[in-house]
Short mmCIF file of C-alpha atoms in Angstrom, two decimals:
data_model
loop_
_atom_site.label_atom_id
_atom_site.label_comp_id
_atom_site.label_asym_id
_atom_site.label_seq_id
_atom_site.Cartn_x
_atom_site.Cartn_y
_atom_site.Cartn_z
CA UNK A 156 1.53 12.68 12.64
CA UNK A 157 1.71 10.25 9.69
CA UNK A 158 4.72 10.53 7.42
CA UNK A 159 3.70 9.21 3.98
CA UNK A 160 7.24 8.18 3.01
CA UNK A 161 7.66 6.16 6.19
CA UNK A 162 4.21 4.58 5.90
CA UNK A 163 4.63 3.53 2.26
CA UNK A 164 7.78 1.57 3.18
CA UNK A 165 5.66 -0.64 5.44
CA UNK A 166 3.50 -1.79 2.51
CA UNK A 167 4.75 -5.12 1.14
CA UNK A 168 3.63 -6.77 -2.11
CA UNK A 169 1.37 -9.81 -2.02
CA UNK A 170 2.75 -13.23 -3.04
CA UNK A 171 1.50 -13.85 -6.55
CA UNK A 172 0.08 -17.11 -7.84
CA UNK A 173 3.24 -17.71 -9.91
CA UNK A 174 5.24 -17.79 -6.68
CA UNK A 175 2.69 -19.87 -4.77
CA UNK A 176 4.61 -23.12 -5.13
CA UNK A 177 7.77 -21.78 -3.53
CA UNK A 178 5.62 -20.09 -0.86
CA UNK A 179 4.10 -23.46 0.07
CA UNK A 180 7.46 -25.25 0.13
CA UNK A 181 9.02 -22.48 2.22
CA UNK A 182 6.11 -22.81 4.66
CA UNK A 183 7.59 -26.09 5.80
CA UNK A 184 9.06 -24.66 9.01
CA UNK A 185 9.38 -26.91 12.07
CA UNK A 186 6.82 -26.54 14.81
CA UNK A 187 7.65 -26.16 18.50
CA UNK A 188 7.86 -29.90 19.21
CA UNK A 189 10.37 -30.45 16.42
CA UNK A 190 12.43 -27.49 17.58
CA UNK A 191 12.56 -28.77 21.14
CA UNK A 192 13.49 -32.25 19.92
CA UNK A 193 16.26 -30.78 17.80
CA UNK A 194 17.59 -28.80 20.77
CA UNK A 195 17.49 -31.87 23.03
CA UNK A 196 19.25 -34.00 20.42
CA UNK A 197 22.05 -31.48 19.97
CA UNK A 198 22.35 -31.24 23.76
CA UNK A 199 22.62 -35.05 23.98
CA UNK A 200 25.28 -35.10 21.28
CA UNK A 201 27.35 -32.47 23.08
CA UNK A 202 27.14 -34.30 26.42
CA UNK A 203 28.26 -37.58 24.79
CA UNK A 204 31.46 -35.96 23.44
CA UNK B 11 -3.64 -37.19 21.50
CA UNK B 12 -1.00 -39.46 19.99
CA UNK B 13 2.71 -39.78 20.66
CA UNK B 14 4.88 -37.89 18.15
CA UNK B 15 7.41 -40.75 18.13
CA UNK B 16 5.40 -43.96 17.84
CA UNK B 17 1.82 -42.71 17.31
CA UNK B 18 0.46 -44.53 20.37
CA UNK B 19 -2.54 -43.06 22.21
CA UNK B 20 -1.29 -40.98 25.16
CA UNK B 21 -2.72 -41.00 28.68
CA UNK B 22 -2.44 -38.49 31.52
CA UNK B 23 1.21 -39.44 32.11
CA UNK B 24 4.09 -37.34 30.67
CA UNK B 25 5.75 -40.50 29.35
CA UNK B 26 4.49 -42.40 26.31
CA UNK B 27 3.07 -45.75 27.52
CA UNK B 28 4.44 -47.52 24.43
CA UNK B 29 7.87 -46.08 23.54
CA UNK B 30 8.67 -44.22 26.79
CA UNK B 31 9.33 -40.86 25.06
CA UNK B 32 9.05 -37.69 27.15
CA UNK B 33 5.86 -36.06 25.87
CA UNK B 34 5.44 -33.37 28.56
CA UNK B 35 6.43 -30.39 26.38
CA UNK B 36 4.70 -31.98 23.38
CA UNK B 37 1.39 -32.12 25.30
CA UNK B 38 1.85 -28.54 26.51
CA UNK B 39 2.53 -27.35 22.96
CA UNK B 40 -0.56 -29.16 21.65
CA UNK B 41 -2.77 -27.74 24.39
CA UNK B 42 -1.41 -24.24 23.87
CA UNK B 43 -2.05 -24.63 20.12
CA UNK B 44 -5.67 -25.55 20.82
CA UNK B 45 -6.05 -22.51 23.09
CA UNK B 46 -4.67 -20.18 20.42
CA UNK B 47 -6.93 -21.80 17.86
CA UNK B 48 -9.96 -21.16 20.10
CA UNK B 49 -8.87 -17.56 20.59
CA UNK B 50 -8.42 -17.16 16.84
CA UNK B 51 -11.86 -18.64 16.23
CA UNK B 52 -13.52 -16.29 18.71
CA UNK B 53 -11.82 -13.30 17.08
CA UNK B 54 -12.73 -14.45 13.58
CA UNK B 55 -16.37 -14.79 14.61
CA UNK B 56 -16.30 -11.15 15.75
CA UNK B 57 -14.62 -10.18 12.45
CA UNK B 58 -11.43 -9.13 14.21
CA UNK B 59 -9.52 -10.71 11.36
CA UNK B 60 -6.03 -9.24 11.90
CA UNK B 61 -6.06 -10.39 15.52
CA UNK B 62 -7.44 -13.78 14.46
CA UNK B 63 -4.54 -14.23 12.01
CA UNK B 64 -2.00 -13.54 14.79
CA UNK B 65 -3.59 -16.13 17.10
CA UNK B 66 -3.94 -18.78 14.40
CA UNK B 67 -0.34 -18.31 13.26
CA UNK B 68 0.77 -19.05 16.80
CA UNK B 69 -1.50 -22.11 16.87
CA UNK B 70 0.22 -23.63 13.80
CA UNK B 71 3.70 -22.73 15.06
CA UNK B 72 2.99 -24.61 18.27
CA UNK B 73 1.48 -27.60 16.50
CA UNK B 74 1.90 -27.94 12.75
CA UNK B 75 -0.60 -30.80 12.66
CA UNK B 76 -3.44 -28.61 13.93
CA UNK B 77 -5.47 -28.83 10.73
CA UNK B 78 -8.37 -26.85 12.16
CA UNK B 79 -5.99 -23.94 12.72
CA UNK B 80 -4.62 -24.25 9.16
CA UNK B 81 -8.13 -24.39 7.70
CA UNK B 82 -9.41 -21.41 9.66
CA UNK B 83 -6.26 -19.42 8.95
CA UNK B 84 -6.74 -20.11 5.24
CA UNK B 85 -10.33 -18.94 5.47
CA UNK B 86 -9.35 -15.71 7.19
CA UNK B 87 -6.60 -15.06 4.64
CA UNK B 88 -9.19 -15.63 1.91
CA UNK B 89 -11.50 -13.13 3.56
CA UNK B 90 -8.84 -10.40 3.57
CA UNK B 91 -7.99 -11.06 -0.10
CA UNK B 92 -4.67 -12.91 0.34
CA UNK B 93 -5.56 -15.86 -1.90
CA UNK B 94 -2.05 -17.36 -2.13
CA UNK B 95 -1.65 -17.53 1.65
CA UNK B 96 -5.13 -19.03 1.87
CA UNK B 97 -4.30 -21.75 -0.67
CA UNK B 98 -0.96 -22.43 1.08
CA UNK B 99 -2.72 -23.18 4.37
CA UNK B 100 -5.34 -25.39 2.73
CA UNK B 101 -2.78 -27.36 0.72
CA UNK B 102 -0.68 -27.94 3.85
CA UNK B 103 -3.79 -29.04 5.77
CA UNK B 104 -4.84 -31.34 2.93
CA UNK B 105 -1.38 -32.92 2.84
CA UNK B 106 -1.56 -33.69 6.57
CA UNK B 107 -5.05 -35.21 6.44
CA UNK B 108 -6.75 -35.93 3.12
CA UNK B 109 -9.93 -37.69 4.26
CA UNK B 110 -12.94 -35.72 5.49
CA UNK B 111 -10.92 -32.50 5.52
CA UNK B 112 -12.78 -29.31 4.66
CA UNK B 113 -9.59 -27.93 3.13
CA UNK B 114 -10.16 -30.26 0.18
CA UNK B 115 -13.58 -28.69 -0.32
CA UNK B 116 -12.14 -25.15 -0.22
CA UNK B 117 -9.45 -26.04 -2.76
CA UNK B 118 -12.06 -27.64 -5.02
CA UNK B 119 -14.22 -24.51 -4.84
CA UNK B 120 -11.29 -22.44 -6.04
CA UNK B 121 -10.54 -24.98 -8.76
CA UNK B 122 -14.17 -25.03 -9.94
CA UNK B 123 -14.10 -21.27 -10.55
CA UNK B 124 -11.00 -20.75 -12.68
CA UNK B 125 -12.35 -17.51 -14.10
CA UNK B 126 -12.86 -15.95 -10.69
CA UNK B 127 -9.52 -17.34 -9.48
CA UNK B 128 -7.80 -15.71 -12.43
CA UNK B 129 -9.56 -12.43 -11.68
CA UNK B 130 -8.34 -12.53 -8.09
CA UNK B 131 -4.82 -13.51 -9.15
CA UNK B 132 -4.75 -10.58 -11.60
CA UNK B 133 -6.01 -8.19 -8.94
CA UNK B 134 -3.11 -9.26 -6.70
CA UNK B 135 -0.67 -8.63 -9.55
CA UNK B 136 -2.23 -5.24 -10.24
CA UNK B 137 -2.04 -4.33 -6.55
CA UNK B 138 1.68 -5.06 -6.62
CA UNK B 139 2.02 -2.85 -9.71
CA UNK B 140 0.08 -0.06 -7.97
CA UNK B 141 2.35 -0.35 -4.93
CA UNK B 142 5.34 0.05 -7.22
CA UNK B 143 3.80 3.17 -8.78
CA UNK B 144 3.08 4.63 -5.35
CA UNK B 145 6.65 4.02 -4.19
CA UNK B 146 7.87 5.73 -7.38
CA UNK B 147 5.50 8.64 -6.54
CA UNK B 148 3.33 8.06 -9.64
CA UNK B 149 0.22 8.67 -7.55
CA UNK B 150 -2.21 9.21 -10.44
CA UNK B 151 -1.37 5.83 -11.98
CA UNK B 152 -1.45 4.15 -8.58
CA UNK B 153 -4.85 5.73 -7.91
CA UNK B 154 -6.33 4.48 -11.20
CA UNK B 155 -4.95 0.96 -10.76
CA UNK B 156 -6.07 0.67 -7.15
CA UNK B 157 -9.64 1.66 -7.99
CA UNK B 158 -9.72 -1.10 -10.63
CA UNK B 159 -8.25 -3.59 -8.15
CA UNK B 160 -10.88 -2.76 -5.53
CA UNK B 161 -13.61 -3.02 -8.14
CA UNK B 162 -12.47 -6.53 -9.18
CA UNK B 163 -11.56 -7.77 -5.69
CA UNK B 164 -13.48 -5.86 -2.99
CA UNK B 165 -11.80 -7.86 -0.22
CA UNK B 166 -8.21 -6.92 -0.99
CA UNK B 167 -7.74 -4.84 2.15
CA UNK B 168 -4.23 -3.62 1.46
CA UNK B 169 -5.54 -1.96 -1.70
CA UNK B 170 -7.98 0.08 0.37
CA UNK B 171 -5.27 0.97 2.88
CA UNK B 172 -2.84 2.09 0.19
CA UNK B 173 -5.45 4.15 -1.64
CA UNK B 174 -6.51 5.75 1.64
CA UNK B 175 -2.89 6.67 2.34
CA UNK B 176 -2.60 8.30 -1.08
CA UNK B 177 -5.82 10.26 -0.49
CA UNK B 178 -4.54 11.40 2.90
CA UNK B 179 -1.34 12.58 1.27
CA UNK B 180 -3.49 14.68 -1.10
CA UNK B 181 -5.57 15.90 1.88
CA UNK B 182 -8.71 14.19 0.49
CA UNK B 183 -9.76 13.11 3.96
CA UNK B 184 -13.40 12.40 3.19
CA UNK B 185 -12.50 9.84 0.50
CA UNK B 186 -9.82 8.30 2.69
CA UNK B 187 -12.25 7.96 5.59
CA UNK B 188 -14.84 6.22 3.40
CA UNK B 189 -12.26 3.58 2.36
CA UNK B 190 -11.05 3.00 5.90
CA UNK B 191 -14.58 2.54 7.19
CA UNK B 192 -15.06 -0.07 4.45
CA UNK B 193 -11.91 -1.85 5.70
CA UNK B 194 -13.25 -1.89 9.24
CA UNK B 195 -16.51 -3.46 8.04
CA UNK B 196 -14.48 -6.44 6.79
CA UNK B 197 -11.81 -6.44 9.53
CA UNK B 198 -12.80 -4.71 12.75
CA UNK B 199 -9.35 -5.03 14.31
CA UNK B 200 -7.39 -3.68 11.35
CA UNK B 201 -4.72 -1.59 13.09
CA UNK B 202 -3.73 0.44 10.04
CA UNK B 203 -7.30 1.52 9.35
CA UNK B 204 -7.70 2.68 12.96
CA UNK B 205 -4.37 4.51 12.87
CA UNK B 206 -5.28 6.36 9.69
CA UNK B 207 -8.79 7.19 10.95
CA UNK B 208 -7.30 8.67 14.12
CA UNK B 209 -4.97 10.76 11.97
CA UNK B 210 -7.87 11.99 9.82
CA UNK B 211 -9.90 12.93 12.91
CA UNK B 212 -6.90 14.80 14.29
CA UNK B 213 -6.33 16.71 11.03
CA UNK B 214 -10.00 17.57 10.49
CA UNK B 215 -10.39 18.76 14.09
CA UNK B 216 -7.29 20.91 13.68
CA UNK B 217 -8.85 22.43 10.55
CA UNK B 218 -12.15 23.11 12.35
CA UNK B 219 -10.32 24.79 15.25
CA UNK B 220 -8.45 26.99 12.77
CA UNK B 221 -11.74 27.99 11.12
CA UNK B 222 -13.31 28.79 14.53
CA UNK B 223 -10.29 30.92 15.49
CA UNK B 224 -10.58 32.90 12.23
CA UNK B 225 -14.30 33.52 12.82
CA UNK B 226 -13.62 34.74 16.34
CA UNK B 227 -10.95 37.07 15.00
CA UNK B 228 -13.41 38.51 12.49
CA UNK B 229 -16.07 39.01 15.19
CA UNK B 230 -13.56 40.87 17.33
CA UNK B 231 -12.72 43.22 14.46
CA UNK B 232 -16.40 43.94 13.77
CA UNK B 233 -17.11 44.88 17.39
CA UNK B 234 -14.00 47.03 17.83
CA UNK B 235 -14.76 50.45 19.52
CA UNK B 236 -14.20 53.70 17.56
CA UNK B 237 -10.73 55.21 17.44
CA UNK B 238 -9.46 58.66 16.37
CA UNK B 239 -9.15 57.64 12.68
CA UNK B 240 -12.76 56.53 12.20
CA UNK B 241 -15.05 58.91 10.19
CA UNK B 242 -18.76 59.29 11.05
CA UNK B 243 -21.11 59.97 8.12
CA UNK B 244 -24.32 61.79 9.26
CA UNK B 245 -27.64 60.21 8.23
CA UNK B 246 -29.51 62.01 5.43
CA UNK B 247 -32.84 63.78 6.36
CA UNK B 248 -34.33 63.80 2.82
CA UNK B 249 -37.64 61.88 2.48
CA UNK B 250 -39.78 61.05 -0.58
CA UNK B 251 -43.31 62.74 -0.68
CA UNK B 252 -45.88 59.98 0.13
CA UNK B 253 -49.21 60.65 -1.66
CA UNK B 254 -51.11 57.37 -2.43
CA UNK B 255 -53.09 58.57 -5.51
CA UNK B 256 -50.10 59.98 -7.33
CA UNK B 257 -48.19 56.79 -6.72
CA UNK B 258 -50.94 54.64 -8.24
CA UNK B 259 -51.21 56.89 -11.29
CA UNK B 260 -47.44 56.76 -11.81
CA UNK B 261 -47.49 52.97 -11.70
CA UNK B 262 -50.33 52.73 -14.23
CA UNK B 263 -48.64 55.10 -16.67
CA UNK B 264 -45.44 53.07 -16.41
CA UNK B 265 -47.29 49.83 -17.20
CA UNK B 266 -49.00 51.39 -20.24
CA UNK B 267 -45.73 52.72 -21.66
CA UNK B 268 -44.07 49.32 -21.15
CA UNK B 269 -46.90 47.49 -22.93
CA UNK B 270 -46.74 49.91 -25.86
CA UNK B 271 -42.97 49.37 -26.20
CA UNK B 272 -43.39 45.61 -26.21
CA UNK B 273 -46.20 45.70 -28.79
CA UNK B 274 -44.67 48.12 -31.27
CA UNK B 275 -40.97 47.40 -31.00
CA UNK B 276 -40.05 44.05 -29.46
CA UNK B 277 -42.62 41.62 -30.94
CA UNK B 278 -42.09 42.59 -34.61
CA UNK B 279 -38.31 42.32 -34.19
CA UNK B 280 -38.69 38.89 -32.61
CA UNK B 281 -40.94 37.69 -35.43
CA UNK B 282 -38.41 38.84 -38.01
CA UNK B 283 -35.63 37.09 -36.13
CA UNK B 284 -37.62 33.84 -35.90
CA UNK B 285 -38.34 33.64 -39.60
CA UNK B 286 -34.72 34.40 -40.42
CA UNK B 287 -33.69 31.64 -38.01
CA UNK B 288 -36.14 29.19 -39.57
CA UNK B 289 -34.88 29.98 -43.05
CA UNK B 290 -31.28 29.53 -41.95
CA UNK B 291 -32.08 26.19 -40.27
CA UNK B 292 -33.86 24.90 -43.37
CA UNK B 293 -30.87 25.82 -45.46
CA UNK B 294 -28.46 24.07 -43.07
CA UNK B 295 -30.52 20.89 -42.99
CA UNK B 296 -30.75 20.88 -46.77
CA UNK B 297 -26.99 21.13 -47.03
CA UNK B 298 -26.51 18.34 -44.48
CA UNK B 299 -28.97 16.13 -46.30
CA UNK B 300 -27.17 16.66 -49.58
CA UNK B 301 -23.82 15.84 -47.98
CA UNK B 302 -25.22 12.74 -46.23
CA UNK B 303 -26.69 11.50 -49.47
CA UNK B 304 -23.34 11.88 -51.12
CA UNK B 305 -21.60 10.05 -48.26
CA UNK B 306 -24.18 7.31 -48.43
CA UNK B 307 -23.49 6.83 -52.10
CA UNK B 308 -19.75 6.54 -51.38
CA UNK B 309 -20.31 4.01 -48.59
CA UNK B 310 -22.60 1.95 -50.77
CA UNK B 311 -19.86 1.91 -53.37
CA UNK B 312 -17.26 0.75 -50.82
CA UNK B 313 -19.57 -1.92 -49.47
CA UNK B 314 -20.04 -3.26 -52.97
CA UNK B 315 -16.26 -3.50 -53.40
CA UNK B 316 -15.72 -5.24 -50.04
CA UNK B 317 -18.51 -7.69 -50.79
CA UNK B 318 -16.95 -8.42 -54.15
CA UNK B 319 -13.55 -9.03 -52.50
CA UNK B 320 -15.09 -11.31 -49.96
CA UNK B 321 -17.02 -13.27 -52.58
CA UNK B 322 -13.89 -13.60 -54.65
CA UNK B 323 -11.91 -14.88 -51.65
CA UNK B 324 -14.67 -17.28 -50.70
CA UNK B 325 -14.64 -18.58 -54.24
CA UNK B 326 -10.87 -19.10 -54.09
CA UNK B 327 -11.19 -20.86 -50.77
CA UNK B 328 -13.87 -23.18 -52.19
CA UNK B 329 -11.66 -24.00 -55.14
CA UNK B 330 -8.78 -25.03 -52.93
CA UNK B 331 -8.91 -28.22 -50.89
CA UNK B 332 -9.57 -27.47 -47.22
CA UNK B 333 -7.54 -30.42 -46.08
CA UNK B 334 -4.23 -29.25 -47.50
CA UNK B 335 -1.57 -28.08 -45.03
CA UNK B 336 -1.31 -24.32 -45.61
CA UNK B 337 -5.09 -23.87 -45.98
CA UNK B 338 -5.72 -25.58 -42.68
CA UNK B 339 -3.25 -23.14 -41.12
CA UNK B 340 -5.03 -20.20 -42.77
CA UNK B 341 -8.39 -21.38 -41.45
CA UNK B 342 -6.92 -21.57 -37.93
CA UNK B 343 -5.44 -18.11 -38.39
CA UNK B 344 -8.78 -16.66 -39.52
CA UNK B 345 -10.50 -18.36 -36.57
CA UNK B 346 -7.94 -16.77 -34.27
CA UNK B 347 -8.58 -13.36 -35.86
CA UNK B 348 -12.35 -13.78 -35.39
CA UNK B 349 -11.87 -14.63 -31.71
CA UNK B 350 -9.52 -11.69 -31.26
CA UNK B 351 -12.07 -9.31 -32.81
CA UNK B 352 -14.75 -10.82 -30.54
CA UNK B 353 -12.55 -9.81 -27.55
CA UNK B 354 -11.72 -13.35 -26.45
CA UNK B 355 -7.91 -13.15 -26.27
CA UNK B 356 -7.37 -16.52 -24.56
CA UNK B 357 -9.33 -18.40 -27.19
CA UNK B 358 -7.54 -16.40 -29.92
CA UNK B 359 -4.19 -17.44 -28.44
CA UNK B 360 -5.32 -21.06 -28.19
CA UNK B 361 -6.21 -21.05 -31.90
CA UNK B 362 -2.64 -19.95 -32.67
CA UNK B 363 -0.96 -22.69 -30.64
CA UNK B 364 -0.61 -25.29 -33.37
CA UNK B 365 0.23 -22.84 -36.18
CA UNK B 366 3.82 -22.98 -37.41
CA UNK B 367 4.30 -19.40 -38.60
CA UNK B 368 7.04 -20.40 -41.03
CA UNK B 369 4.50 -22.60 -42.90
CA UNK B 370 1.98 -19.80 -43.42
CA UNK B 371 1.63 -18.81 -47.09
CA UNK B 372 2.45 -15.20 -47.86
CA UNK B 373 3.80 -12.29 -45.85
CA UNK B 374 0.32 -10.95 -45.04
CA UNK B 375 -0.65 -14.14 -43.23
CA UNK B 376 2.62 -14.07 -41.28
CA UNK B 377 2.08 -10.41 -40.42
CA UNK B 378 -1.45 -11.14 -39.18
CA UNK B 379 -0.14 -14.03 -37.07
CA UNK B 380 2.56 -11.83 -35.52
CA UNK B 381 0.07 -9.04 -34.80
CA UNK B 382 -2.38 -11.32 -32.99
CA UNK B 383 0.36 -13.28 -31.24
CA UNK B 384 2.03 -10.11 -29.98
CA UNK B 385 -1.24 -8.86 -28.52
CA UNK B 386 -2.49 -12.06 -26.79
CA UNK B 387 0.18 -14.72 -26.34
CA UNK B 388 1.91 -13.57 -23.15
CA UNK B 389 -1.26 -12.84 -21.20
CA UNK B 390 -2.86 -16.07 -22.38
CA UNK B 391 0.31 -17.97 -21.41
CA UNK B 392 0.06 -16.56 -17.87
CA UNK B 393 -3.63 -17.41 -17.70
CA UNK B 394 -3.06 -21.04 -18.80
CA UNK B 395 -0.15 -21.28 -16.38
CA UNK B 396 -2.34 -20.15 -13.47
CA UNK B 397 -5.04 -22.67 -14.44
CA UNK B 398 -2.42 -25.38 -14.76
CA UNK B 399 -0.99 -24.67 -11.32
CA UNK B 400 -4.47 -24.59 -9.74
CA UNK B 401 -5.08 -28.07 -11.18
CA UNK B 402 -1.60 -29.21 -10.02
CA UNK B 403 -2.28 -28.20 -6.43
CA UNK B 404 -5.52 -30.14 -6.34
CA UNK B 405 -3.90 -33.27 -7.76
CA UNK B 406 -5.54 -33.10 -11.20
CA UNK B 407 -2.24 -33.72 -13.01
CA UNK B 408 -3.76 -34.49 -16.41
CA UNK B 409 -5.49 -31.12 -16.50
CA UNK B 410 -2.36 -29.47 -15.14
CA UNK B 411 -0.31 -30.93 -18.02
CA UNK B 412 -2.87 -29.78 -20.59
CA UNK B 413 -2.89 -26.17 -19.41
CA UNK B 414 0.82 -25.91 -18.65
CA UNK B 415 1.57 -27.26 -22.15
CA UNK B 416 -0.52 -24.49 -23.64
CA UNK B 417 1.30 -21.95 -21.49
CA UNK B 418 4.69 -23.24 -22.69
CA UNK B 419 3.65 -23.29 -26.36
CA UNK B 420 2.53 -19.67 -26.09
CA UNK B 421 5.58 -18.52 -24.18
CA UNK B 422 8.71 -20.49 -24.85
CA UNK B 423 10.56 -18.75 -21.99
CA UNK B 424 8.23 -20.22 -19.35
CA UNK B 425 10.61 -22.67 -17.67
CA UNK B 426 8.28 -22.94 -14.64
CA UNK B 427 5.63 -24.46 -16.92
CA UNK B 428 8.11 -27.04 -18.30
CA UNK B 429 9.27 -27.93 -14.79
CA UNK B 430 5.74 -28.46 -13.50
CA UNK B 431 4.77 -30.51 -16.56
CA UNK B 432 7.70 -32.79 -15.75
CA UNK B 433 6.63 -33.02 -12.12
CA UNK B 434 3.05 -33.78 -13.16
CA UNK B 435 4.29 -36.66 -15.32
CA UNK B 436 6.34 -37.93 -12.38
CA UNK B 437 3.19 -37.84 -10.23
CA UNK B 438 1.41 -39.85 -12.95
CA UNK B 439 4.40 -42.26 -13.03
CA UNK B 440 4.95 -41.51 -16.71
CA UNK B 441 8.74 -41.58 -16.62
CA UNK B 442 9.24 -41.29 -20.38
CA UNK B 443 7.34 -38.03 -20.71
CA UNK B 444 8.84 -36.70 -17.48
CA UNK B 445 12.31 -37.35 -18.94
CA UNK B 446 11.29 -35.56 -22.12
CA UNK B 447 10.44 -32.37 -20.26
CA UNK B 448 13.38 -32.53 -17.87
CA UNK B 449 15.56 -32.77 -21.00
CA UNK B 450 14.03 -29.55 -22.32
CA UNK B 451 15.16 -27.88 -19.08
CA UNK B 452 18.73 -29.19 -19.36
CA UNK B 453 18.97 -28.34 -23.08
CA UNK B 454 17.18 -25.02 -23.31
CA UNK B 455 17.23 -23.54 -19.79
CA UNK B 456 20.80 -24.16 -18.73
CA UNK B 457 20.80 -21.14 -16.38
CA UNK B 458 17.60 -22.06 -14.55
CA UNK B 459 17.44 -23.22 -10.92
CA UNK B 460 15.77 -26.46 -12.03
CA UNK B 461 18.74 -27.78 -14.02
CA UNK B 462 20.34 -29.73 -11.17
CA UNK B 463 17.11 -31.50 -10.27
CA UNK B 464 16.37 -32.22 -13.95
CA UNK B 465 19.85 -33.66 -14.50
CA UNK B 466 19.55 -35.84 -11.39
CA UNK B 467 16.27 -37.28 -12.64
CA UNK B 468 17.70 -38.00 -16.08
CA UNK B 469 20.81 -39.63 -14.62
CA UNK B 470 18.82 -41.83 -12.25
CA UNK B 471 16.36 -42.94 -14.95
CA UNK B 472 18.75 -43.91 -17.74
#
């Protein structure tokens, strides 16, 4: 059974053109390779201490 | 495949032949990204767009440099109406590789159709407004807005989904089903559309079963055997005498009497009524004609007066020099009014840009300026801003500056426009103008998020 009030909460607004610039800059998330490198580097730093 | 550290061409080994970096996980990530890209492509070809988006998102998470995945993801976003996400992917792709990248072509196509881009951008804004109405339970307003959104942007799938949900709430299942089927034509794997269609089928089957049960109940009642309370009425044995000749004579007499009635009573009365009606109509038309003639005379009189006013004004305008300051402003103001009347609000706003309202002669001119400005400036400012940003993203900084300047002149609160003008000048290496606009931010927008960056630029370029 569909509950309208629960369903409507799942609808999110679209990003508008005015906010496009921040959307593009915020899209700059690291990919898997960068993440793994970052993990390995922090592991190296800890082992050196 | 190239090494992520030194850029050297990799071989089958898990160690880079040039810098010795461990590239085992890097290779695996790249290969997995290609596999997800291929999966996304296969799904997109079958129009399973929601599933395609999921696969392509994974492809870019695994390898951000997978420009094919970015390009295809942008295309799929564009197909489901999410223009900002589409542009984001294409801009990112274009920044990774500029040469021979189809993303550049897609961005240019958007840039070459500013009118259509603006329409789509407005439809997105209006969808967000409709969503707000729906969450506030203003369903009528949401309904009206959503229909307009779908009309302007038939690919904005969330608009269909939201409108279908509202219809389902109002038990208008047929309308909801029509919208959801339209969604599935664009995106076969849309999970929300399938969920809602299943719900509609369930509800309509439930309704049919209820109707069948009620019919069965009625049939049972009709066929119920007699009980002690039932009363039996005996059938009557009276019959009419059946003689053929008498029947025919009776019919003929009836026809003759009817004809006589029509001839002597009904036709004369109808004729009298018709002539009375004709006379009444003639009188009414005469009265209307007299009144129209009188109105025509009044209008002719008014037209003469307006023409005289216009001629007098034209004469005054001719007498004055058209090059003098306040007359030039008046001419711009009249041009703006003409454009406003011709339903071209952006052009009307543009004509107002260089008018200094304090220099306009007379209160009437100022009042006219304020009336037009109030009606068109904000929307026109947003439109010029959108065009400016579209040009900014494609690297056409001169055009970006032109449009963003117009946006700022029409709406002096638009700090985003000022900021992006400054950035455009930085991109063009015009430090002096960049400083000028950064200074506007530090002087007039002290609370904005851009102040720190603006101040840094000014300090470092003193």
